[in-house]
């Protein structure tokens, strides 16, 4: 590197091609639940990191919601010090193995990477490298437990064990506070364990992170439904502060005739049965799921992609994604759309369901749809889909997964008098997630609405800072 | 809440057969025992890899930190449960879940339990009486072998009447006949609560509606999480889709689409049978 920090071999760096990450072949992976992307190999990772030009004002860092020191960790990878790279990553990102896999990098860090600008530019694969480093660290067994400050004698309750809660708990534990995480389900991890499928995020990774958290002294109590097992008010009597990270776990339906027919699932139910309950391995695991021959998934986001790809892996002959706009407008990550397409998902675009038809047993047999066309742009700038008159048609199906979105989980707001909400979301007064109740903070999807893993983690981290300050100063 | 309480093992401290294929389990679950109200349920997982199944809290002892579940053996999970002994434990017990029964003083209340439904009606009878109502318990079943909790219900109610389809105990007739008789005897019944198999609830609700008695039923759709997250438990009530685990389990009976409920309950019949057969073979060999 030259004195001012700019590498001397810029040309060389620009000339290095993007390193591909091996994947399972589409026809193979479409029938198994093991991870699709296999991860960069060591030499390729090194070469990939070499593509970074160490910008003096790295745009990538501002593109990352938690401000990971990207050039910092890339530099360690380039030097071959993976332990060092992991240390840099973990300063800002508690779950790099997760984020490296599921962050929408193409909209965040990689969207603004200097190398990716210009007409032939291809951004540095920051996410893949992040994953590479984190995987290396986990497999090396050399992961270092973070330093923990002397006990403060303060107790904090964290409600919900999704990325927001886990991050908040880790940071608070580091500050020396005694943290208990309360989780409604029998397993910790939130959407990371019940929603995002194994083939995108192996559950062993989440389990390892949770073990690490417990090693830091964080107590995780499952099967504890805040609002019912105990209320937030009850917890306030025993804890000095509370962080609520209960997520967006309320599935939306479209209120169409026939929507309660058998075989019509919310994406939450479908994915929970398969991921959390292990229905892909029925009857070894007890929970069943209907293995449809012809499956329709309604929606166009990440959740819809996950459901469609899960249906394929459960052995469906035909999986059709029904979306009312066009493929370009699907909110899902591009990589996931491509993966789904390669695996054989049928994209039935500009189509909207109107009603469901059932057979004599009360099971769905067809979805009646109408064709859509894109009209004038709406207030959000996207062209509004409008129905094409007379284009009603029936598509035969035996399973439907409704993946049109999730709302905030209402359990805590409903059972906590004085907790202000807006459209069901808990109102946060500032960045730290202070709510209308003294000592109660909130963050993640319950505040933002269905968002992303990294935003939830960022919220957990900011809240931890806020909680720590509150516990030290008592100022609200 | 002591840490010990938070991490308590859900040990079975009492296990007793109430009727053929009906088992009572008293289980350590101190957090649930102290928080539960009539009408609520828990979700239990017997073992790793097991299904999450909802079971009504039939009774609780806050001091001892135990809850009582009364479980009918119908498939793999309940059969697996029946093979556990005192001292064994469930891996997971979550709750109390669902909305508590709305308890108020209305006058005369009929608490009708059909078969296994006698267990969930028991805590409701207790609470209704504690609120100052005159509570008449009705135990109804196909035959005398399927009846249980006679003593418990006698303690909970002002009066208990027994009806069987075949007349092998008590009066001969159906739960609907029992309700009609009550109205004839008392002139007026102000509220009925009917819990049992879907057809029984459907007809009692219908009869109650005809007689002008608001009739509460407790629905039992297939559930997964029990916290409102999956929508698997949805049922149409009053023309609207409701999530039974959080909006219920109790609803005004005449508004419930029972046929839809029955069809949704039967969704996994084939898988359930296969799973049960496989398990029975396994334990026999
Ligand atoms: C199928 C699917 C795929 C997704 N894919 C991506 C992706 O590729 N990339 C990405 O960035 N984001 C993705 N997301 C979004 C992302 O997962 C969420 O934004 C993120 O998990 C939110 O984190 P959270 O901690 O706020 O809540 P959650 O992860 O929802 O966790 C909340 C936890 O709180 C628990 N809880 C709720 N109520 C209570 C209560 N009353 N008491 C105790 N516990 C309670 C819940 O059981 C849950 O475990 C996806 C979401 C889904 C559903
Ligand atoms: C709120 C509620 C309270 C209940 N309380 C009691 C009770 O106190 N005592 C009791 O004996 N039973 C109760 N049930 C029913 C009990 O949950 C089922 O009998 C049990 O799940 C059967 O499991 P299995 O594996 O043995 O049988 P399976 O062979 O799996 O199923 C037999 C039948 O049980 C029902 N069932 C199966 N899985 C579930 C599930 N996950 N959730 C709900 N129903 C299911 C279905 O109708 C199915 O056809 C209750 C159900 C609900 C919803
Ligand atoms: S956390 Fe996500 S956005 Fe930030 S650097 Fe990593 S992959 Fe990019
Ligand atoms: S913007 Fe791209 S090239 Fe610049 S520091 Fe970040 S990763 Fe490296
Ligand atoms: S059981 Fe999942 S929402 Fe009721």
Short mmCIF file of N, CA and C in Angstrom, two decimals, chain A residues 330-459:
data_model
loop_
_atom_site.label_atom_id
_atom_site.label_comp_id
_atom_site.label_asym_id
_atom_site.label_seq_id
_atom_site.Cartn_x
_atom_site.Cartn_y
_atom_site.Cartn_z
N UNK A 330 -40.64 -7.72 -8.37
CA UNK A 330 -40.73 -8.54 -7.17
C UNK A 330 -39.76 -8.01 -6.12
N UNK A 331 -40.25 -7.88 -4.88
CA UNK A 331 -39.35 -7.35 -3.84
C UNK A 331 -38.28 -8.35 -3.37
N UNK A 332 -38.37 -9.58 -3.80
CA UNK A 332 -37.39 -10.57 -3.34
C UNK A 332 -35.99 -10.23 -3.85
N UNK A 333 -34.99 -10.75 -3.16
CA UNK A 333 -33.61 -10.55 -3.59
C UNK A 333 -33.41 -11.21 -4.95
N UNK A 334 -32.61 -10.52 -5.78
CA UNK A 334 -32.40 -11.00 -7.14
C UNK A 334 -31.82 -12.41 -7.15
N UNK A 335 -30.87 -12.63 -6.26
CA UNK A 335 -30.22 -13.93 -6.22
C UNK A 335 -31.22 -15.05 -5.93
N UNK A 336 -32.15 -14.75 -5.04
CA UNK A 336 -33.14 -15.77 -4.67
C UNK A 336 -34.08 -16.03 -5.83
N UNK A 337 -34.45 -14.96 -6.54
CA UNK A 337 -35.34 -15.11 -7.70
C UNK A 337 -34.64 -15.98 -8.75
N UNK A 338 -33.37 -15.69 -8.96
CA UNK A 338 -32.61 -16.48 -9.94
C UNK A 338 -32.52 -17.93 -9.53
N UNK A 339 -32.22 -18.14 -8.27
CA UNK A 339 -32.13 -19.51 -7.77
C UNK A 339 -33.44 -20.25 -7.96
N UNK A 340 -34.54 -19.58 -7.62
CA UNK A 340 -35.85 -20.22 -7.73
C UNK A 340 -36.13 -20.55 -9.20
N UNK A 341 -35.79 -19.63 -10.06
CA UNK A 341 -36.02 -19.83 -11.49
C UNK A 341 -35.21 -21.03 -12.00
N UNK A 342 -33.94 -21.06 -11.64
CA UNK A 342 -33.07 -22.18 -12.07
C UNK A 342 -33.61 -23.52 -11.57
N UNK A 343 -34.16 -23.49 -10.38
CA UNK A 343 -34.62 -24.75 -9.80
C UNK A 343 -35.94 -25.23 -10.41
N UNK A 344 -36.57 -24.36 -11.18
CA UNK A 344 -37.76 -24.82 -11.89
C UNK A 344 -39.07 -24.24 -11.40
N UNK A 345 -39.03 -23.18 -10.59
CA UNK A 345 -40.27 -22.54 -10.17
C UNK A 345 -40.87 -21.81 -11.37
N UNK A 346 -42.15 -21.97 -11.56
CA UNK A 346 -42.85 -21.32 -12.66
C UNK A 346 -43.30 -19.94 -12.20
N UNK A 347 -42.89 -18.91 -12.90
CA UNK A 347 -43.26 -17.54 -12.51
C UNK A 347 -44.52 -17.12 -13.27
N UNK A 348 -45.63 -17.14 -12.58
CA UNK A 348 -46.89 -16.71 -13.19
C UNK A 348 -47.13 -15.26 -12.76
N UNK A 349 -46.66 -14.35 -13.60
CA UNK A 349 -46.66 -12.95 -13.21
C UNK A 349 -47.92 -12.24 -13.68
N UNK A 350 -48.13 -11.03 -13.16
CA UNK A 350 -49.29 -10.22 -13.53
C UNK A 350 -50.59 -11.01 -13.40
N UNK A 351 -50.69 -11.70 -12.29
CA UNK A 351 -51.84 -12.56 -12.02
C UNK A 351 -52.21 -12.42 -10.55
N UNK A 352 -53.48 -12.35 -10.28
CA UNK A 352 -53.91 -12.18 -8.88
C UNK A 352 -55.04 -13.15 -8.54
N UNK A 353 -54.95 -13.82 -7.39
CA UNK A 353 -56.03 -14.75 -7.02
C UNK A 353 -57.31 -14.00 -6.65
N UNK A 354 -58.45 -14.59 -7.01
CA UNK A 354 -59.75 -14.00 -6.67
C UNK A 354 -60.48 -14.84 -5.64
N UNK A 355 -60.43 -16.16 -5.84
CA UNK A 355 -61.11 -17.09 -4.92
C UNK A 355 -60.53 -18.48 -5.08
N UNK A 356 -60.85 -19.32 -4.08
CA UNK A 356 -60.37 -20.69 -4.13
C UNK A 356 -61.54 -21.64 -4.27
N UNK A 357 -61.32 -22.72 -5.00
CA UNK A 357 -62.35 -23.76 -5.14
C UNK A 357 -61.86 -25.01 -4.44
N UNK A 358 -62.82 -25.77 -3.88
CA UNK A 358 -62.43 -26.96 -3.13
C UNK A 358 -63.11 -28.21 -3.62
N UNK A 359 -62.63 -29.36 -3.13
CA UNK A 359 -63.26 -30.63 -3.49
C UNK A 359 -64.25 -31.03 -2.39
N UNK A 360 -64.79 -32.25 -2.51
CA UNK A 360 -65.84 -32.65 -1.56
C UNK A 360 -65.29 -32.82 -0.14
N UNK A 361 -63.95 -33.02 0.01
CA UNK A 361 -63.39 -33.15 1.35
C UNK A 361 -63.02 -31.79 1.96
N UNK A 362 -63.30 -30.73 1.20
CA UNK A 362 -62.98 -29.41 1.72
C UNK A 362 -61.52 -29.04 1.54
N UNK A 363 -60.89 -29.64 0.54
CA UNK A 363 -59.51 -29.28 0.24
C UNK A 363 -59.44 -28.45 -1.03
N UNK A 364 -58.50 -27.57 -1.08
CA UNK A 364 -58.39 -26.70 -2.25
C UNK A 364 -58.10 -27.53 -3.50
N UNK A 365 -58.79 -27.20 -4.60
CA UNK A 365 -58.56 -27.91 -5.85
C UNK A 365 -58.17 -26.96 -6.98
N UNK A 366 -58.51 -25.70 -6.83
CA UNK A 366 -58.13 -24.74 -7.87
C UNK A 366 -58.10 -23.33 -7.28
N UNK A 367 -57.26 -22.51 -7.86
CA UNK A 367 -57.28 -21.10 -7.50
C UNK A 367 -57.74 -20.34 -8.75
N UNK A 368 -58.76 -19.53 -8.53
CA UNK A 368 -59.26 -18.74 -9.66
C UNK A 368 -58.55 -17.40 -9.65
N UNK A 369 -57.98 -17.05 -10.79
CA UNK A 369 -57.15 -15.84 -10.86
C UNK A 369 -57.66 -14.90 -11.94
N UNK A 370 -57.17 -13.69 -11.87
CA UNK A 370 -57.46 -12.73 -12.92
C UNK A 370 -56.12 -12.18 -13.40
N UNK A 371 -56.01 -11.89 -14.67
CA UNK A 371 -54.78 -11.30 -15.20
C UNK A 371 -54.73 -9.82 -14.84
N UNK A 372 -53.52 -9.32 -14.70
CA UNK A 372 -53.34 -7.92 -14.33
C UNK A 372 -52.50 -7.24 -15.41
N UNK A 373 -52.65 -5.93 -15.51
CA UNK A 373 -51.69 -5.19 -16.33
C UNK A 373 -51.23 -3.99 -15.52
N UNK A 374 -50.05 -3.47 -15.88
CA UNK A 374 -49.53 -2.37 -15.09
C UNK A 374 -50.08 -1.05 -15.60
N UNK A 375 -50.71 -0.32 -14.71
CA UNK A 375 -51.29 0.96 -15.09
C UNK A 375 -50.36 2.11 -14.72
N UNK A 376 -50.98 3.20 -14.29
CA UNK A 376 -50.22 4.41 -13.94
C UNK A 376 -49.40 4.17 -12.66
N UNK A 377 -48.26 4.85 -12.53
CA UNK A 377 -47.51 4.71 -11.29
C UNK A 377 -48.32 5.23 -10.10
N UNK A 378 -48.28 4.49 -9.00
CA UNK A 378 -48.97 4.91 -7.79
C UNK A 378 -48.11 5.86 -6.99
N UNK A 379 -48.54 6.25 -5.79
CA UNK A 379 -47.79 7.20 -4.97
C UNK A 379 -46.38 6.71 -4.65
N UNK A 380 -46.17 5.38 -4.63
CA UNK A 380 -44.84 4.86 -4.31
C UNK A 380 -43.95 4.77 -5.56
N UNK A 381 -44.46 5.27 -6.69
CA UNK A 381 -43.63 5.28 -7.89
C UNK A 381 -43.73 3.99 -8.69
N UNK A 382 -44.28 2.94 -8.05
CA UNK A 382 -44.40 1.68 -8.78
C UNK A 382 -45.70 1.70 -9.57
N UNK A 383 -45.65 1.10 -10.74
CA UNK A 383 -46.87 1.06 -11.55
C UNK A 383 -47.89 0.14 -10.91
N UNK A 384 -49.09 0.66 -10.83
CA UNK A 384 -50.15 -0.06 -10.12
C UNK A 384 -50.76 -1.13 -11.00
N UNK A 385 -50.85 -2.36 -10.49
CA UNK A 385 -51.48 -3.39 -11.30
C UNK A 385 -53.00 -3.24 -11.30
N UNK A 386 -53.61 -3.35 -12.47
CA UNK A 386 -55.08 -3.30 -12.54
C UNK A 386 -55.59 -4.55 -13.25
N UNK A 387 -56.78 -4.98 -12.88
CA UNK A 387 -57.34 -6.22 -13.42
C UNK A 387 -57.69 -6.08 -14.89
N UNK A 388 -57.44 -7.15 -15.64
CA UNK A 388 -57.87 -7.20 -17.04
C UNK A 388 -59.24 -7.86 -17.04
N UNK A 389 -60.23 -7.09 -17.47
CA UNK A 389 -61.62 -7.60 -17.43
C UNK A 389 -61.77 -8.86 -18.28
N UNK A 390 -62.51 -9.81 -17.77
CA UNK A 390 -62.81 -11.01 -18.55
C UNK A 390 -61.67 -12.02 -18.61
N UNK A 391 -60.61 -11.79 -17.83
CA UNK A 391 -59.46 -12.69 -17.94
C UNK A 391 -59.44 -13.73 -16.82
N UNK A 392 -60.57 -13.92 -16.15
CA UNK A 392 -60.61 -14.90 -15.06
C UNK A 392 -60.29 -16.29 -15.59
N UNK A 393 -59.50 -17.02 -14.83
CA UNK A 393 -59.17 -18.38 -15.23
C UNK A 393 -58.82 -19.19 -13.99
N UNK A 394 -59.00 -20.50 -14.11
CA UNK A 394 -58.73 -21.37 -12.95
C UNK A 394 -57.42 -22.11 -13.14
N UNK A 395 -56.65 -22.18 -12.07
CA UNK A 395 -55.41 -22.96 -12.10
C UNK A 395 -55.59 -24.11 -11.12
N UNK A 396 -55.48 -25.36 -11.59
CA UNK A 396 -55.64 -26.48 -10.65
C UNK A 396 -54.45 -26.57 -9.69
N UNK A 397 -54.74 -26.71 -8.41
CA UNK A 397 -53.69 -26.82 -7.39
C UNK A 397 -54.18 -27.76 -6.28
N UNK A 398 -53.26 -28.30 -5.50
CA UNK A 398 -53.69 -29.02 -4.30
C UNK A 398 -53.10 -28.43 -3.04
N UNK A 399 -52.18 -27.47 -3.19
CA UNK A 399 -51.62 -26.78 -2.03
C UNK A 399 -51.39 -25.32 -2.41
N UNK A 400 -51.68 -24.43 -1.48
CA UNK A 400 -51.44 -23.01 -1.72
C UNK A 400 -50.71 -22.44 -0.51
N UNK A 401 -49.72 -21.61 -0.78
CA UNK A 401 -49.05 -20.93 0.32
C UNK A 401 -49.22 -19.43 0.11
N UNK A 402 -49.85 -18.79 1.09
CA UNK A 402 -50.10 -17.35 1.00
C UNK A 402 -48.92 -16.63 1.65
N UNK A 403 -48.17 -15.89 0.83
CA UNK A 403 -46.96 -15.22 1.32
C UNK A 403 -47.02 -13.75 0.96
N UNK A 404 -48.06 -13.08 1.46
CA UNK A 404 -48.24 -11.67 1.07
C UNK A 404 -47.81 -10.72 2.18
N UNK A 405 -47.17 -11.26 3.21
CA UNK A 405 -46.62 -10.37 4.23
C UNK A 405 -47.07 -10.71 5.62
N UNK A 406 -46.39 -10.10 6.58
CA UNK A 406 -46.66 -10.32 8.00
C UNK A 406 -46.81 -8.98 8.70
N UNK A 407 -47.66 -8.98 9.71
CA UNK A 407 -47.82 -7.77 10.52
C UNK A 407 -47.13 -7.94 11.85
N UNK A 408 -47.09 -6.85 12.64
CA UNK A 408 -46.46 -6.94 13.96
C UNK A 408 -47.21 -7.91 14.86
N UNK A 409 -46.47 -8.64 15.66
CA UNK A 409 -47.06 -9.57 16.61
C UNK A 409 -47.83 -8.81 17.69
N UNK A 410 -49.14 -9.05 17.82
CA UNK A 410 -49.96 -8.21 18.70
C UNK A 410 -49.94 -8.60 20.19
N UNK A 411 -49.31 -9.72 20.54
CA UNK A 411 -49.46 -10.23 21.91
C UNK A 411 -48.98 -9.25 22.99
N UNK A 412 -47.80 -8.71 22.81
CA UNK A 412 -47.26 -7.82 23.85
C UNK A 412 -48.03 -6.49 23.89
N UNK A 413 -48.22 -5.82 22.74
CA UNK A 413 -48.99 -4.57 22.80
C UNK A 413 -50.37 -4.76 23.44
N UNK A 414 -51.03 -5.90 23.11
CA UNK A 414 -52.37 -6.13 23.61
C UNK A 414 -52.42 -6.29 25.12
N UNK A 415 -51.33 -6.78 25.70
CA UNK A 415 -51.35 -7.10 27.13
C UNK A 415 -50.53 -6.13 27.96
N UNK A 416 -50.09 -5.04 27.34
CA UNK A 416 -49.27 -4.07 28.07
C UNK A 416 -49.93 -2.71 28.05
N UNK A 417 -50.70 -2.39 29.10
CA UNK A 417 -51.37 -1.09 29.11
C UNK A 417 -50.34 0.03 29.09
N UNK A 418 -50.64 1.05 28.30
CA UNK A 418 -49.76 2.22 28.28
C UNK A 418 -48.64 2.12 27.26
N UNK A 419 -48.53 0.99 26.59
CA UNK A 419 -47.48 0.87 25.58
C UNK A 419 -48.04 1.40 24.26
N UNK A 420 -47.49 2.52 23.81
CA UNK A 420 -48.06 3.15 22.62
C UNK A 420 -47.67 2.43 21.35
N UNK A 421 -48.65 2.28 20.45
CA UNK A 421 -48.40 1.63 19.17
C UNK A 421 -48.98 2.48 18.05
N UNK A 422 -48.51 2.18 16.86
CA UNK A 422 -49.09 2.81 15.69
C UNK A 422 -49.27 1.73 14.64
N UNK A 423 -50.47 1.53 14.20
CA UNK A 423 -50.80 0.45 13.28
C UNK A 423 -50.25 -0.88 13.78
N UNK A 424 -50.33 -1.08 15.08
CA UNK A 424 -49.89 -2.35 15.64
C UNK A 424 -48.41 -2.41 15.98
N UNK A 425 -47.64 -1.50 15.40
CA UNK A 425 -46.20 -1.51 15.69
C UNK A 425 -45.92 -0.71 16.96
N UNK A 426 -44.96 -1.18 17.74
CA UNK A 426 -44.63 -0.44 18.95
C UNK A 426 -43.91 0.85 18.55
N UNK A 427 -44.35 1.95 19.14
CA UNK A 427 -43.75 3.24 18.82
C UNK A 427 -42.44 3.41 19.57
N UNK A 428 -41.37 3.64 18.83
CA UNK A 428 -40.09 3.92 19.47
C UNK A 428 -39.85 5.42 19.38
N UNK A 429 -39.45 6.00 20.53
CA UNK A 429 -39.32 7.46 20.56
C UNK A 429 -38.02 7.96 20.00
N UNK A 430 -37.03 7.12 20.03
CA UNK A 430 -35.74 7.56 19.49
C UNK A 430 -35.01 6.34 18.95
N UNK A 431 -33.80 6.56 18.51
CA UNK A 431 -32.98 5.51 17.92
C UNK A 431 -32.79 4.32 18.85
N UNK A 432 -32.73 4.60 20.15
CA UNK A 432 -32.44 3.52 21.10
C UNK A 432 -33.67 2.65 21.35
N UNK A 433 -34.82 3.05 20.80
CA UNK A 433 -36.00 2.21 20.95
C UNK A 433 -36.79 2.45 22.22
N UNK A 434 -36.58 3.60 22.88
CA UNK A 434 -37.37 3.91 24.07
C UNK A 434 -38.85 3.95 23.71
N UNK A 435 -39.67 3.26 24.50
CA UNK A 435 -41.10 3.27 24.24
C UNK A 435 -41.79 4.26 25.18
N UNK A 436 -43.10 4.25 25.19
CA UNK A 436 -43.84 5.15 26.06
C UNK A 436 -43.76 4.72 27.52
N UNK A 437 -43.23 3.54 27.79
CA UNK A 437 -43.13 3.06 29.17
C UNK A 437 -41.68 3.15 29.64
N UNK A 438 -41.51 3.75 30.79
CA UNK A 438 -40.17 3.91 31.34
C UNK A 438 -39.50 2.55 31.54
N UNK A 439 -38.30 2.42 31.03
CA UNK A 439 -37.55 1.18 31.21
C UNK A 439 -37.83 0.13 30.15
N UNK A 440 -38.78 0.41 29.26
CA UNK A 440 -39.10 -0.57 28.23
C UNK A 440 -38.63 -0.07 26.86
N UNK A 441 -37.78 -0.85 26.23
CA UNK A 441 -37.28 -0.53 24.90
C UNK A 441 -37.85 -1.53 23.91
N UNK A 442 -37.83 -1.17 22.62
CA UNK A 442 -38.30 -2.11 21.61
C UNK A 442 -37.52 -1.91 20.33
N UNK A 443 -37.42 -2.96 19.52
CA UNK A 443 -36.70 -2.82 18.26
C UNK A 443 -36.87 -4.05 17.37
N UNK A 444 -36.45 -3.90 16.13
CA UNK A 444 -36.60 -4.99 15.16
C UNK A 444 -37.94 -4.89 14.47
N UNK A 445 -38.41 -6.00 13.95
CA UNK A 445 -39.64 -5.99 13.16
C UNK A 445 -40.86 -5.48 13.92
N UNK A 446 -40.90 -5.60 15.23
CA UNK A 446 -42.07 -5.15 15.99
C UNK A 446 -42.17 -3.61 15.94
N UNK A 447 -41.05 -2.95 15.64
CA UNK A 447 -41.06 -1.49 15.51
C UNK A 447 -41.07 -1.10 14.02
N UNK A 448 -40.27 -1.82 13.23
CA UNK A 448 -40.10 -1.43 11.83
C UNK A 448 -41.16 -2.01 10.89
N UNK A 449 -41.88 -3.04 11.34
CA UNK A 449 -42.67 -3.83 10.40
C UNK A 449 -41.71 -4.80 9.75
N UNK A 450 -42.23 -5.79 9.00
CA UNK A 450 -41.34 -6.81 8.44
C UNK A 450 -40.19 -6.15 7.69
N UNK A 451 -38.97 -6.30 8.19
CA UNK A 451 -37.81 -5.65 7.58
C UNK A 451 -36.73 -6.69 7.29
N UNK A 452 -35.52 -6.46 7.77
CA UNK A 452 -34.43 -7.40 7.47
C UNK A 452 -33.69 -7.79 8.75
N UNK A 453 -32.93 -8.86 8.62
CA UNK A 453 -32.14 -9.37 9.72
C UNK A 453 -31.17 -8.29 10.21
N UNK A 454 -30.49 -7.67 9.28
CA UNK A 454 -29.45 -6.72 9.69
C UNK A 454 -30.06 -5.48 10.35
N UNK A 455 -31.22 -5.06 9.87
CA UNK A 455 -31.86 -3.90 10.52
C UNK A 455 -32.31 -4.27 11.93
N UNK A 456 -32.80 -5.50 12.08
CA UNK A 456 -33.21 -5.95 13.42
C UNK A 456 -32.00 -6.00 14.34
N UNK A 457 -30.89 -6.49 13.82
CA UNK A 457 -29.68 -6.55 14.64
C UNK A 457 -29.20 -5.16 15.01
N UNK A 458 -29.25 -4.26 14.03
CA UNK A 458 -28.85 -2.88 14.29
C UNK A 458 -29.70 -2.28 15.39
N UNK A 459 -31.00 -2.56 15.33
CA UNK A 459 -31.92 -2.02 16.34
C UNK A 459 -31.59 -2.61 17.71
#
